[in-house]
Coordinates of C-alpha atoms in Angstrom, one line a residue:
Chain A
X17 CA -81.7 -88.2 10.0
X18 CA -81.7 -84.5 9.5
X19 CA -79.7 -82.4 7.1
X20 CA -78.9 -78.8 6.8
X21 CA -78.2 -77.3 3.3
X22 CA -76.3 -74.1 3.5
X23 CA -75.4 -71.8 0.5
X24 CA -71.7 -70.9 0.4
X25 CA -71.2 -67.2 0.7
X26 CA -74.7 -66.8 -0.5
X27 CA -74.8 -63.2 -1.8
X28 CA -71.5 -63.6 -3.6
X29 CA -72.7 -66.9 -5.1
X30 CA -75.7 -65.1 -6.5
X31 CA -73.6 -62.5 -8.1
X32 CA -71.4 -65.2 -9.6
X33 CA -74.3 -67.0 -11.3
X34 CA -74.3 -64.4 -14.2
X35 CA -70.6 -63.7 -13.9
X36 CA -68.6 -66.9 -14.7
X37 CA -65.5 -64.8 -15.0
X38 CA -65.6 -64.4 -11.2
X39 CA -65.3 -68.2 -10.7
X40 CA -62.5 -68.7 -8.1
X41 CA -62.0 -64.9 -7.8
X42 CA -62.3 -62.8 -4.6
X43 CA -65.8 -61.2 -4.4
X44 CA -67.5 -59.2 -1.7
X45 CA -71.0 -57.9 -1.3
X46 CA -71.8 -54.7 0.7
X47 CA -74.6 -54.0 3.1
X48 CA -77.3 -51.4 2.6
X49 CA -75.8 -48.0 1.8
X50 CA -72.6 -49.7 0.8
X51 CA -71.4 -49.5 4.4
X52 CA -70.1 -52.9 5.5
X53 CA -69.0 -56.2 3.9
X54 CA -71.8 -58.7 4.4
X55 CA -70.7 -61.5 2.2
X56 CA -67.3 -62.6 0.9
X57 CA -65.9 -65.6 -1.0
X58 CA -63.2 -67.9 0.4
X59 CA -60.8 -66.1 -1.9
X60 CA -61.6 -62.7 -0.4
X61 CA -61.3 -64.2 3.1
X62 CA -57.8 -65.4 2.2
X63 CA -56.8 -61.9 1.3
X64 CA -57.7 -60.8 4.8
X65 CA -61.0 -59.0 4.0
X66 CA -62.9 -58.9 7.3
X67 CA -66.5 -60.0 7.7
X68 CA -69.0 -57.3 8.8
X69 CA -66.1 -54.9 8.6
X70 CA -66.6 -51.4 7.2
X71 CA -66.0 -51.2 3.5
X72 CA -63.6 -48.2 3.8
X73 CA -61.3 -50.1 6.2
X74 CA -60.8 -52.8 3.5
X75 CA -60.7 -50.5 0.5
X76 CA -56.9 -50.8 0.2
X77 CA -56.9 -54.6 0.1
X78 CA -59.8 -54.6 -2.2
X79 CA -58.3 -52.3 -4.7
X80 CA -54.9 -53.8 -4.6
X81 CA -56.2 -57.3 -5.3
X82 CA -58.8 -56.4 -7.8
X83 CA -61.6 -57.8 -5.6
X84 CA -65.0 -57.6 -7.3
X85 CA -67.3 -55.4 -5.2
X86 CA -71.1 -55.4 -5.4
X87 CA -73.8 -53.4 -3.6
X88 CA -76.5 -55.7 -2.3
X89 CA -79.1 -56.7 -4.9
X90 CA -81.9 -58.1 -2.7
X91 CA -84.2 -58.7 -5.7
X92 CA -81.7 -61.1 -7.2
X93 CA -80.8 -62.8 -3.8
X94 CA -84.5 -63.2 -2.9
X95 CA -85.3 -64.8 -6.2
X96 CA -82.4 -67.2 -6.1
X97 CA -83.1 -68.1 -2.5
X98 CA -86.6 -69.1 -3.5
X99 CA -85.2 -71.2 -6.4
X100 CA -82.9 -73.0 -4.0
X101 CA -85.7 -73.7 -1.5
X102 CA -88.1 -74.8 -4.4
X103 CA -85.4 -77.2 -5.6
X104 CA -85.0 -78.7 -2.2
X105 CA -88.8 -79.1 -1.9
X106 CA -88.9 -80.8 -5.2
X107 CA -86.2 -83.3 -4.1
X108 CA -87.4 -84.3 -0.6
X109 CA -91.0 -83.1 -0.5
X110 CA -92.4 -79.8 0.6
X111 CA -93.3 -80.9 4.1
X112 CA -89.7 -82.1 4.8
X113 CA -88.1 -78.7 4.3
X114 CA -87.8 -76.1 7.0
X115 CA -86.5 -72.8 5.6
X116 CA -84.3 -71.5 8.4
X117 CA -83.0 -68.4 6.7
X118 CA -82.5 -66.9 3.3
X119 CA -79.6 -69.3 2.6
X120 CA -80.2 -72.2 4.9
X121 CA -82.7 -75.0 5.1
X122 CA -83.2 -78.0 7.4
X123 CA -84.3 -81.2 5.6
X124 CA -86.0 -84.2 7.2
X125 CA -84.3 -87.3 5.7
X126 CA -86.0 -89.9 7.9
X127 CA -87.3 -91.8 4.9
X128 CA -83.8 -92.3 3.4
X129 CA -81.9 -95.5 4.4
X130 CA -78.7 -95.1 6.4
X131 CA -76.6 -96.6 3.6
X132 CA -78.0 -94.1 1.1
X133 CA -77.5 -90.8 3.0
X134 CA -74.2 -90.1 1.4
X135 CA -75.5 -90.4 -2.1
X136 CA -78.7 -88.6 -1.3
X137 CA -76.7 -85.6 0.1
X138 CA -74.6 -85.7 -3.1
X139 CA -77.6 -85.7 -5.2
X140 CA -79.2 -82.8 -3.3
X141 CA -76.0 -80.8 -3.6
X142 CA -75.5 -81.5 -7.3
X143 CA -79.1 -80.8 -8.2
X144 CA -79.2 -77.5 -6.4
X145 CA -76.0 -76.4 -8.0
X146 CA -77.1 -77.4 -11.5
X147 CA -80.6 -76.0 -11.4
X148 CA -79.8 -72.7 -9.6
X149 CA -76.1 -72.1 -10.0
X150 CA -75.7 -71.7 -6.3
X151 CA -73.0 -73.7 -4.5
X152 CA -74.1 -75.4 -1.3
X153 CA -72.7 -77.5 1.6
X154 CA -74.7 -80.3 3.1
X155 CA -74.4 -81.6 6.7
X156 CA -76.3 -84.8 7.7
X157 CA -76.6 -86.1 11.2
X158 CA -79.2 -87.5 13.6
X159 CA -80.1 -84.1 15.0
X160 CA -80.3 -80.5 13.9
X161 CA -77.4 -79.4 16.1
X162 CA -75.2 -82.2 14.9
X163 CA -76.2 -81.5 11.2
X164 CA -75.0 -77.9 11.8
X165 CA -71.7 -79.3 13.2
X166 CA -71.3 -81.5 10.2
X167 CA -72.0 -78.7 7.8
X168 CA -69.5 -76.4 9.4
X169 CA -66.8 -79.0 9.2
X170 CA -67.6 -79.8 5.5
X171 CA -67.0 -76.1 4.7
X172 CA -63.8 -76.0 6.6
X173 CA -62.2 -78.7 4.6
X174 CA -63.8 -78.6 1.1
X175 CA -61.1 -80.5 -0.6
X176 CA -61.7 -83.8 1.2
X177 CA -65.4 -83.3 2.1
X178 CA -66.5 -81.9 -1.3
X179 CA -69.0 -79.9 0.6
X180 CA -70.7 -83.0 2.2
X181 CA -70.4 -84.5 5.6
X182 CA -72.5 -87.3 7.0
X183 CA -72.3 -88.1 10.7
X184 CA -73.8 -91.5 10.9
X185 CA -72.1 -93.5 13.7
X186 CA -71.2 -92.5 17.3
X187 CA -67.6 -92.6 16.4
X188 CA -68.0 -90.1 13.6
X189 CA -70.1 -87.8 15.8
X190 CA -67.5 -87.9 18.6
X191 CA -64.7 -87.2 16.2
X192 CA -66.6 -84.2 14.7
X193 CA -67.4 -82.8 18.1
X194 CA -63.8 -83.0 19.2
X195 CA -62.9 -80.8 16.3
X196 CA -65.6 -78.2 17.1
X197 CA -65.1 -75.4 19.6
X198 CA -68.1 -74.7 21.9
X199 CA -68.6 -71.2 20.5
X200 CA -69.1 -72.8 17.1
X201 CA -72.0 -75.0 18.2
X202 CA -75.5 -73.8 17.0
X203 CA -77.3 -72.3 20.0
X204 CA -74.2 -71.5 22.1
X205 CA -73.9 -67.7 22.3
X206 CA -70.8 -65.7 22.8
X207 CA -71.6 -65.1 26.4
X208 CA -72.3 -68.7 27.3
X209 CA -69.2 -69.9 25.4
X210 CA -67.1 -67.6 27.7
X211 CA -68.8 -69.0 30.7
X212 CA -68.4 -72.6 29.6
X213 CA -64.7 -72.1 29.1
X214 CA -63.8 -70.0 32.1
X215 CA -66.0 -71.6 34.8
X216 CA -66.4 -75.2 33.6
X217 CA -63.3 -75.7 31.5
X218 CA -65.4 -76.9 28.5
X219 CA -63.7 -76.0 25.3
X220 CA -65.0 -78.4 22.6
X221 CA -68.2 -80.0 21.6
X222 CA -67.3 -83.4 23.0
X223 CA -66.7 -82.0 26.5
X224 CA -70.1 -80.4 26.3
X225 CA -71.8 -83.5 25.1
X226 CA -70.4 -85.4 28.1
X227 CA -72.3 -83.1 30.6
X228 CA -75.6 -84.3 31.8
X229 CA -79.1 -82.7 31.3
X230 CA -79.5 -81.7 35.0
X231 CA -76.4 -79.7 34.8
X232 CA -77.5 -78.1 31.6
X233 CA -80.9 -77.3 33.1
X234 CA -79.3 -75.4 35.9
X235 CA -76.4 -73.7 34.2
X236 CA -77.2 -73.6 30.5
X237 CA -80.6 -71.8 30.4
X238 CA -83.1 -74.5 31.5
X239 CA -85.0 -76.4 28.8
X240 CA -83.0 -74.9 26.0
X241 CA -79.8 -76.2 27.5
X242 CA -81.2 -79.6 28.2
X243 CA -82.4 -79.9 24.6
X244 CA -78.9 -78.8 23.4
X245 CA -77.2 -81.6 25.4
X246 CA -79.8 -84.2 24.1
X247 CA -79.2 -83.0 20.5
X248 CA -75.4 -83.4 21.0
X249 CA -75.9 -86.9 22.2
X250 CA -77.8 -87.7 19.0
X251 CA -81.3 -87.6 20.5
X252 CA -83.5 -85.6 18.1
X253 CA -85.2 -82.9 20.2
X254 CA -85.3 -79.6 18.3
X255 CA -88.3 -80.3 16.1
X256 CA -88.7 -79.3 12.4
X257 CA -90.7 -76.1 12.5
X258 CA -93.6 -75.0 10.3
X259 CA -93.0 -71.7 8.4
X260 CA -93.8 -68.5 10.2
X261 CA -96.6 -67.1 8.1
X262 CA -97.7 -64.1 10.0
X263 CA -95.2 -62.0 11.9
X264 CA -96.3 -60.5 15.2
X265 CA -94.4 -57.3 14.6
X266 CA -93.2 -55.5 11.5
X267 CA -90.3 -53.1 11.4
X268 CA -88.5 -51.1 8.8
X269 CA -85.3 -49.4 9.8
X270 CA -82.3 -48.0 8.0
X271 CA -79.1 -46.2 8.6
X272 CA -79.1 -42.8 6.8
X273 CA -76.4 -42.5 4.1
X274 CA -75.1 -39.5 6.1
X275 CA -76.0 -37.8 9.3
X276 CA -79.3 -35.9 9.2
X277 CA -80.1 -32.7 11.2
X278 CA -83.2 -31.3 9.6
X279 CA -86.5 -32.4 11.1
X280 CA -88.3 -32.4 7.7
X281 CA -85.7 -34.8 6.3
X282 CA -86.3 -37.2 9.2
X283 CA -90.0 -36.9 8.7
X284 CA -89.6 -37.8 5.0
X285 CA -87.5 -40.8 6.0
X286 CA -90.0 -42.0 8.6
X287 CA -92.9 -41.6 6.2
X288 CA -91.0 -43.7 3.6
X289 CA -90.3 -46.4 6.2
X290 CA -93.9 -46.3 7.4
X291 CA -95.1 -46.9 3.8
X292 CA -92.8 -49.9 3.4
X293 CA -93.9 -51.3 6.7
X294 CA -97.6 -50.8 5.9
X295 CA -97.0 -52.6 2.6
X296 CA -95.6 -55.6 4.4
X297 CA -98.5 -55.4 6.8
X298 CA -101.0 -55.6 4.0
X299 CA -99.1 -58.4 2.3
X300 CA -99.7 -60.6 5.3
X301 CA -103.3 -59.3 5.6
X302 CA -102.9 -57.8 9.1
X303 CA -103.7 -54.4 10.6
X304 CA -101.7 -52.6 13.3
X305 CA -102.9 -51.1 16.5
X306 CA -99.6 -49.5 17.7
X307 CA -97.1 -47.4 15.8
X308 CA -93.6 -46.9 17.3
X309 CA -90.9 -44.7 15.9
X310 CA -87.3 -44.6 17.0
X311 CA -84.3 -42.4 16.1
X312 CA -80.6 -42.8 16.9
X313 CA -78.6 -39.7 17.3
X314 CA -75.0 -39.7 16.1
X315 CA -72.6 -39.9 19.0
X316 CA -69.5 -37.7 19.1
X317 CA -67.4 -40.5 20.4
X318 CA -67.6 -44.2 19.5
X319 CA -66.5 -45.3 23.0
X320 CA -69.8 -46.9 23.9
X321 CA -71.2 -50.1 22.5
X322 CA -72.0 -48.9 19.0
X323 CA -74.4 -51.7 18.3
X324 CA -76.9 -50.6 20.8
X325 CA -76.1 -46.9 20.8
X326 CA -78.6 -44.4 22.2
X327 CA -82.0 -45.3 20.9
X328 CA -84.8 -42.8 21.5
X329 CA -88.2 -44.1 20.9
X330 CA -91.9 -43.5 21.5
X331 CA -95.2 -45.1 20.5
X332 CA -98.8 -44.2 19.9
X333 CA -101.8 -46.5 20.2
X334 CA -104.3 -46.0 17.4
X335 CA -108.1 -45.7 18.0
X336 CA -108.5 -48.8 15.9
X337 CA -106.3 -51.1 14.0
X338 CA -105.5 -50.1 10.5
X339 CA -103.4 -51.2 7.5
X340 CA -103.8 -47.9 5.5
X341 CA -100.6 -46.1 4.9
X342 CA -102.1 -42.6 5.4
X343 CA -103.5 -43.5 8.7
X344 CA -100.1 -44.8 9.9
X345 CA -98.0 -42.0 8.5
X346 CA -99.8 -39.4 10.5
X347 CA -99.1 -40.7 14.0
X348 CA -95.6 -41.7 12.9
X349 CA -94.8 -38.1 11.9
X350 CA -96.3 -36.8 15.1
X351 CA -93.9 -39.0 17.0
X352 CA -91.0 -37.6 15.1
X353 CA -92.1 -34.1 16.3
X354 CA -92.0 -35.5 19.8
X355 CA -88.6 -37.2 19.6
X356 CA -86.7 -34.7 17.6
X357 CA -84.3 -32.3 19.4
X358 CA -83.1 -29.3 17.6
X359 CA -79.3 -29.2 17.0
X360 CA -78.9 -33.0 17.2
X361 CA -77.8 -35.0 14.2
X362 CA -79.2 -38.4 13.6
X363 CA -77.8 -41.5 11.9
X364 CA -80.7 -43.9 11.9
X365 CA -84.5 -44.0 12.2
X366 CA -87.0 -46.8 12.2
X367 CA -90.7 -47.6 12.3
X368 CA -92.3 -50.5 14.1
X369 CA -95.9 -51.7 13.7
X370 CA -97.2 -53.9 16.5
X371 CA -100.5 -55.0 18.1
X372 CA -101.2 -56.8 14.8
X373 CA -104.7 -58.3 14.2
X374 CA -106.1 -60.0 11.1
X375 CA -107.2 -57.4 8.7
X376 CA -110.7 -58.9 8.1
X377 CA -111.7 -58.7 11.7
X378 CA -110.8 -55.2 12.5
X379 CA -112.7 -54.4 15.7
X380 CA -114.3 -51.0 15.3
X381 CA -114.5 -48.6 18.1
X382 CA -117.8 -47.1 19.3
X383 CA -116.4 -43.6 19.1
X384 CA -114.6 -43.9 15.8
X385 CA -116.4 -44.6 12.6
X386 CA -115.0 -47.4 10.5
X387 CA -113.1 -46.2 7.5
X388 CA -115.0 -46.7 4.3
X389 CA -114.0 -49.2 1.6
X390 CA -112.3 -46.4 -0.4
X391 CA -109.2 -46.7 1.7
X392 CA -108.8 -50.4 0.9
X393 CA -109.3 -49.8 -2.8
X394 CA -106.7 -47.1 -2.8
X395 CA -104.2 -49.3 -0.9
X396 CA -104.9 -52.3 -3.3
X397 CA -104.3 -50.1 -6.2
X398 CA -101.0 -48.6 -4.9
X399 CA -99.7 -52.0 -3.9
X400 CA -100.6 -53.5 -7.3
X401 CA -98.9 -50.7 -9.2
X402 CA -95.8 -50.7 -7.0
X403 CA -95.6 -54.5 -7.0
X404 CA -95.9 -55.0 -10.7
X405 CA -93.9 -52.0 -12.0
X406 CA -91.1 -50.9 -9.8
X407 CA -90.8 -49.7 -6.2
X408 CA -92.5 -46.5 -5.2
X409 CA -93.9 -45.4 -8.5
X410 CA -96.8 -44.3 -6.3
X411 CA -96.2 -42.9 -3.0
X412 CA -97.5 -40.4 -0.4
X413 CA -96.2 -36.9 -0.6
X414 CA -95.1 -37.1 3.0
X415 CA -92.3 -39.4 1.8
X416 CA -90.8 -36.5 -0.1
X417 CA -90.3 -36.2 -3.8
X418 CA -86.7 -35.3 -4.3
X419 CA -84.7 -37.6 -2.1
X420 CA -84.3 -41.3 -2.2
X421 CA -84.6 -42.5 1.4
X422 CA -83.9 -46.0 0.3
X423 CA -80.5 -47.5 0.0
X424 CA -77.5 -46.1 -1.6
X425 CA -76.3 -48.8 -3.9
X426 CA -73.7 -47.6 -6.3
X427 CA -72.4 -51.0 -7.4
X428 CA -75.5 -53.0 -7.8
X429 CA -75.8 -55.6 -10.5
X430 CA -79.0 -55.8 -12.5
X431 CA -82.1 -57.6 -11.4
X432 CA -81.6 -60.3 -14.0
X433 CA -84.2 -62.7 -12.7
X434 CA -87.0 -60.4 -11.7
X435 CA -87.2 -57.5 -14.2
X436 CA -88.1 -57.9 -17.8
X437 CA -86.2 -54.8 -18.8
X438 CA -83.1 -55.9 -17.0
X439 CA -82.6 -59.4 -18.4
X440 CA -79.0 -60.5 -19.0
X441 CA -77.9 -59.9 -22.5
X442 CA -76.0 -62.7 -24.4
X443 CA -74.4 -62.6 -27.7
Chain B
X5 CA -87.9 -81.8 -24.8
X6 CA -89.0 -81.5 -28.4
X7 CA -92.5 -82.9 -28.9
X8 CA -92.3 -84.4 -25.4
X9 CA -95.4 -84.0 -23.2
X10 CA -95.4 -84.3 -19.5
X11 CA -98.6 -84.9 -17.5
X12 CA -97.7 -84.0 -14.0
X13 CA -99.9 -84.5 -11.0
X14 CA -99.2 -81.0 -9.8
X15 CA -100.1 -77.9 -11.7
X16 CA -97.2 -75.6 -12.2
X17 CA -98.7 -72.7 -14.1
X18 CA -99.6 -69.4 -12.7
X19 CA -103.4 -69.4 -12.9
X20 CA -104.5 -69.4 -9.3
X21 CA -107.5 -71.6 -9.5
X22 CA -108.3 -75.2 -9.2
X23 CA -110.8 -77.3 -11.1
X24 CA -113.4 -76.5 -8.5
X25 CA -113.2 -72.8 -9.4
X26 CA -113.2 -73.3 -13.2
X27 CA -115.4 -70.7 -14.7
X28 CA -118.8 -71.7 -16.1
X29 CA -120.9 -70.0 -18.8
X30 CA -123.0 -68.5 -16.0
X31 CA -125.9 -68.4 -18.4
X32 CA -129.3 -67.6 -17.0
X33 CA -131.1 -69.5 -19.7
X34 CA -130.0 -72.7 -21.5
X35 CA -126.2 -72.7 -21.7
X36 CA -124.9 -75.3 -19.3
X37 CA -123.9 -77.7 -22.0
X38 CA -120.5 -76.0 -22.4
X39 CA -120.0 -76.1 -18.6
X40 CA -119.3 -79.8 -18.8
X41 CA -116.2 -79.0 -20.8
X42 CA -114.8 -76.1 -18.8
X43 CA -111.1 -76.2 -18.6
X44 CA -108.3 -74.1 -17.1
X45 CA -107.3 -72.8 -20.5
X46 CA -103.9 -72.3 -22.1
X47 CA -101.2 -71.1 -19.8
X48 CA -97.9 -70.1 -21.2
X49 CA -96.2 -70.5 -17.9
X50 CA -97.3 -74.1 -17.8
X51 CA -96.4 -74.8 -21.5
X52 CA -93.0 -73.0 -21.7
X53 CA -91.6 -73.5 -18.3
X54 CA -91.1 -77.1 -17.4
X55 CA -88.9 -76.6 -14.3
X56 CA -89.5 -73.3 -12.6
X57 CA -86.6 -73.1 -10.2
X58 CA -84.2 -74.0 -13.0
X59 CA -85.6 -71.7 -15.7
X60 CA -84.0 -68.3 -16.4
X61 CA -84.7 -65.6 -19.1
X62 CA -82.0 -64.0 -21.3
X63 CA -82.1 -61.4 -24.0
X64 CA -80.4 -62.1 -27.3
X65 CA -78.0 -59.4 -28.5
X66 CA -76.6 -59.5 -32.0
X67 CA -77.3 -61.7 -35.0
X68 CA -75.1 -64.8 -34.4
X69 CA -78.1 -67.1 -34.3
X70 CA -80.4 -65.7 -36.9
X71 CA -80.2 -69.0 -38.8
X72 CA -81.8 -70.7 -35.8
X73 CA -84.6 -68.2 -35.7
X74 CA -83.1 -66.2 -32.8
X75 CA -82.9 -62.5 -33.6
X76 CA -81.5 -59.4 -31.8
X77 CA -83.8 -58.5 -28.9
X78 CA -85.5 -61.9 -28.6
X79 CA -86.1 -63.3 -25.1
X80 CA -84.7 -66.8 -24.6
X81 CA -86.1 -69.3 -22.1
X82 CA -83.2 -71.3 -20.6
X83 CA -83.5 -74.4 -18.6
X84 CA -80.5 -75.2 -16.4
X85 CA -81.7 -78.7 -15.4
X86 CA -81.3 -80.1 -19.0
X87 CA -78.2 -82.0 -19.9
X88 CA -75.8 -81.1 -22.7
X89 CA -76.7 -82.9 -25.9
X90 CA -75.6 -82.7 -29.5
X91 CA -77.5 -80.2 -31.6
X92 CA -78.9 -78.2 -28.7
X93 CA -78.8 -74.4 -28.7
X94 CA -77.1 -73.6 -25.4
X95 CA -75.9 -70.8 -23.1
X96 CA -72.2 -71.7 -23.0
X97 CA -69.6 -70.5 -20.6
X98 CA -66.4 -69.7 -22.6
X99 CA -63.5 -67.5 -21.5
X100 CA -65.6 -66.4 -18.5
X101 CA -68.4 -65.1 -20.7
X102 CA -71.8 -66.3 -21.6
X103 CA -72.5 -67.1 -25.2
X104 CA -75.4 -68.5 -27.2
X105 CA -74.4 -71.1 -29.8
X106 CA -75.4 -74.5 -31.1
X107 CA -73.4 -77.4 -29.6
X108 CA -72.1 -79.8 -32.1
X109 CA -70.2 -82.9 -31.4
X110 CA -68.7 -85.6 -33.6
X111 CA -66.6 -88.6 -32.8
X112 CA -63.4 -86.7 -32.3
X113 CA -64.2 -83.1 -31.4
X114 CA -66.8 -80.6 -30.2
X115 CA -67.8 -77.2 -31.6
X116 CA -69.9 -74.2 -30.8
X117 CA -71.5 -73.2 -34.0
X118 CA -73.1 -69.8 -34.8
X119 CA -76.0 -69.9 -37.2
X120 CA -74.7 -67.1 -39.3
X121 CA -72.0 -67.3 -42.0
X122 CA -70.3 -64.2 -40.7
X123 CA -69.3 -66.0 -37.5
X124 CA -66.6 -68.6 -37.2
X125 CA -67.3 -71.9 -35.4
X126 CA -65.4 -72.3 -32.2
X127 CA -63.4 -75.5 -31.7
X128 CA -63.7 -76.4 -28.0
X129 CA -60.4 -78.2 -28.1
X130 CA -58.8 -74.8 -28.0
X131 CA -60.5 -73.8 -24.7
X132 CA -60.1 -75.3 -21.3
X133 CA -62.9 -73.5 -19.5
X134 CA -65.9 -74.5 -21.6
X135 CA -68.9 -75.3 -19.5
X136 CA -72.7 -75.5 -20.0
X137 CA -74.7 -72.7 -18.3
X138 CA -78.1 -73.9 -19.6
X139 CA -80.1 -75.2 -22.5
X140 CA -82.2 -72.8 -24.6
X141 CA -85.7 -74.3 -24.9
X142 CA -87.7 -71.5 -26.4
X143 CA -87.1 -68.1 -28.1
X144 CA -89.8 -65.4 -27.8
X145 CA -89.8 -63.2 -30.9
X146 CA -91.9 -60.1 -31.3
X147 CA -93.3 -59.7 -34.7

């Protein structure tokens, strides 16, 4: 049997760990730059606060109902996420946990007897809540897709489920699928859900389960569709995955707090994002061969699809792969020169490093002398200082000295769990 | 916790080396006798933090617990995985706030006691929202 453990309104739960006065109160957490609502408690949802909705659109409801508002505090969320995952590893064994996202993990419960699943799930839930203060829901079923279904239903009806649902028998599975719309099934996208409903008349999970694999192979995206049908029938086919240790591509991108028109400002921002990306690059001991930069101009009308917008990008291939910030900033800034059009205003920029190779085996080029060890020493020193003290104590001048190109976070709580000088004070 | 010793199979401290990498005297002459006794050494993370995902740090503010040896500005190590027990110094949730007090229970009622005469004891019968946040296991005091 497989389980999924999912933290309830994770970012809000993190804020509530040190704020017991917010127990059962409406709470929301805002995205970078305090733009959108990215997490909300059930109580906030009941007030009609929308998910992923712009903060200003909800300001009235929020102020009228005294909703607690927080800027995102990724130091705190990252730390608590690790605590939740460590607790799960402690409970079921490190190799039986697949971390799926910051607030979700799949567990392999094959070693637990069928009659003990319910109590095991209860123990997992209670231990995580006691140790970390984060409330979770647990769905247990023969496959990952069905575990997701169980988890979703347990959240919908917390009073009777108490945050736990175990789908053990065929009858329980069929019942649960009947109550689940196709678009709510893990792996069914918005587009395929529309197709399933309009062309095939398939509205719920049970109808989808009753289709056969040949049909899924033809009409539901080949192997992926087949696997989905098998999973719905209770046949475990989406394997537990090993953690992704090295990423193939590293990107840093942000919306600007406000539209930017000056090219030097964009260069500063791009230099800042490049430094951050290079830091991530070095952390996984890789070097990059390709630097890409993109900018998104601010449109006059929002008629188009605002999610994709009008991205302008270009890239440069480096003579040899590098992980040194100064060697990456230079081409990145040259790319800004190329992309920038005078008179335009921009709302977003980003840097992407690709063509990654392991840092130890950087292939040197016959026409390009290998950089000396000094570069590595400098980078190590910068990373150590920034990592142990605070972000960006040391940075390259190209990133600018006056402006903070990082997030605007006006209502951020303190970093209670990661900073010695910000520990929570108690009387 | 008090006086209890755990001998776990897994090392939970922060020194990133195994017994194979334990340092030796590296003497060029005669000095290898001590090498037979090389150890990892003392590690505060291992000694003071028994359950890492459940351990949090707080800073004491005020002098409510001076009698227990906890002074203003001290850092408290709090373990959420421990159960509430009579006589423990705890982080309590009361009135939606976090509070450091000693938990005391007798046959009929329970109290949160400050270790300072100037503070009154709190009778928990008068509060409906009392809950345990965590148990204080160590206090770090700068001399």
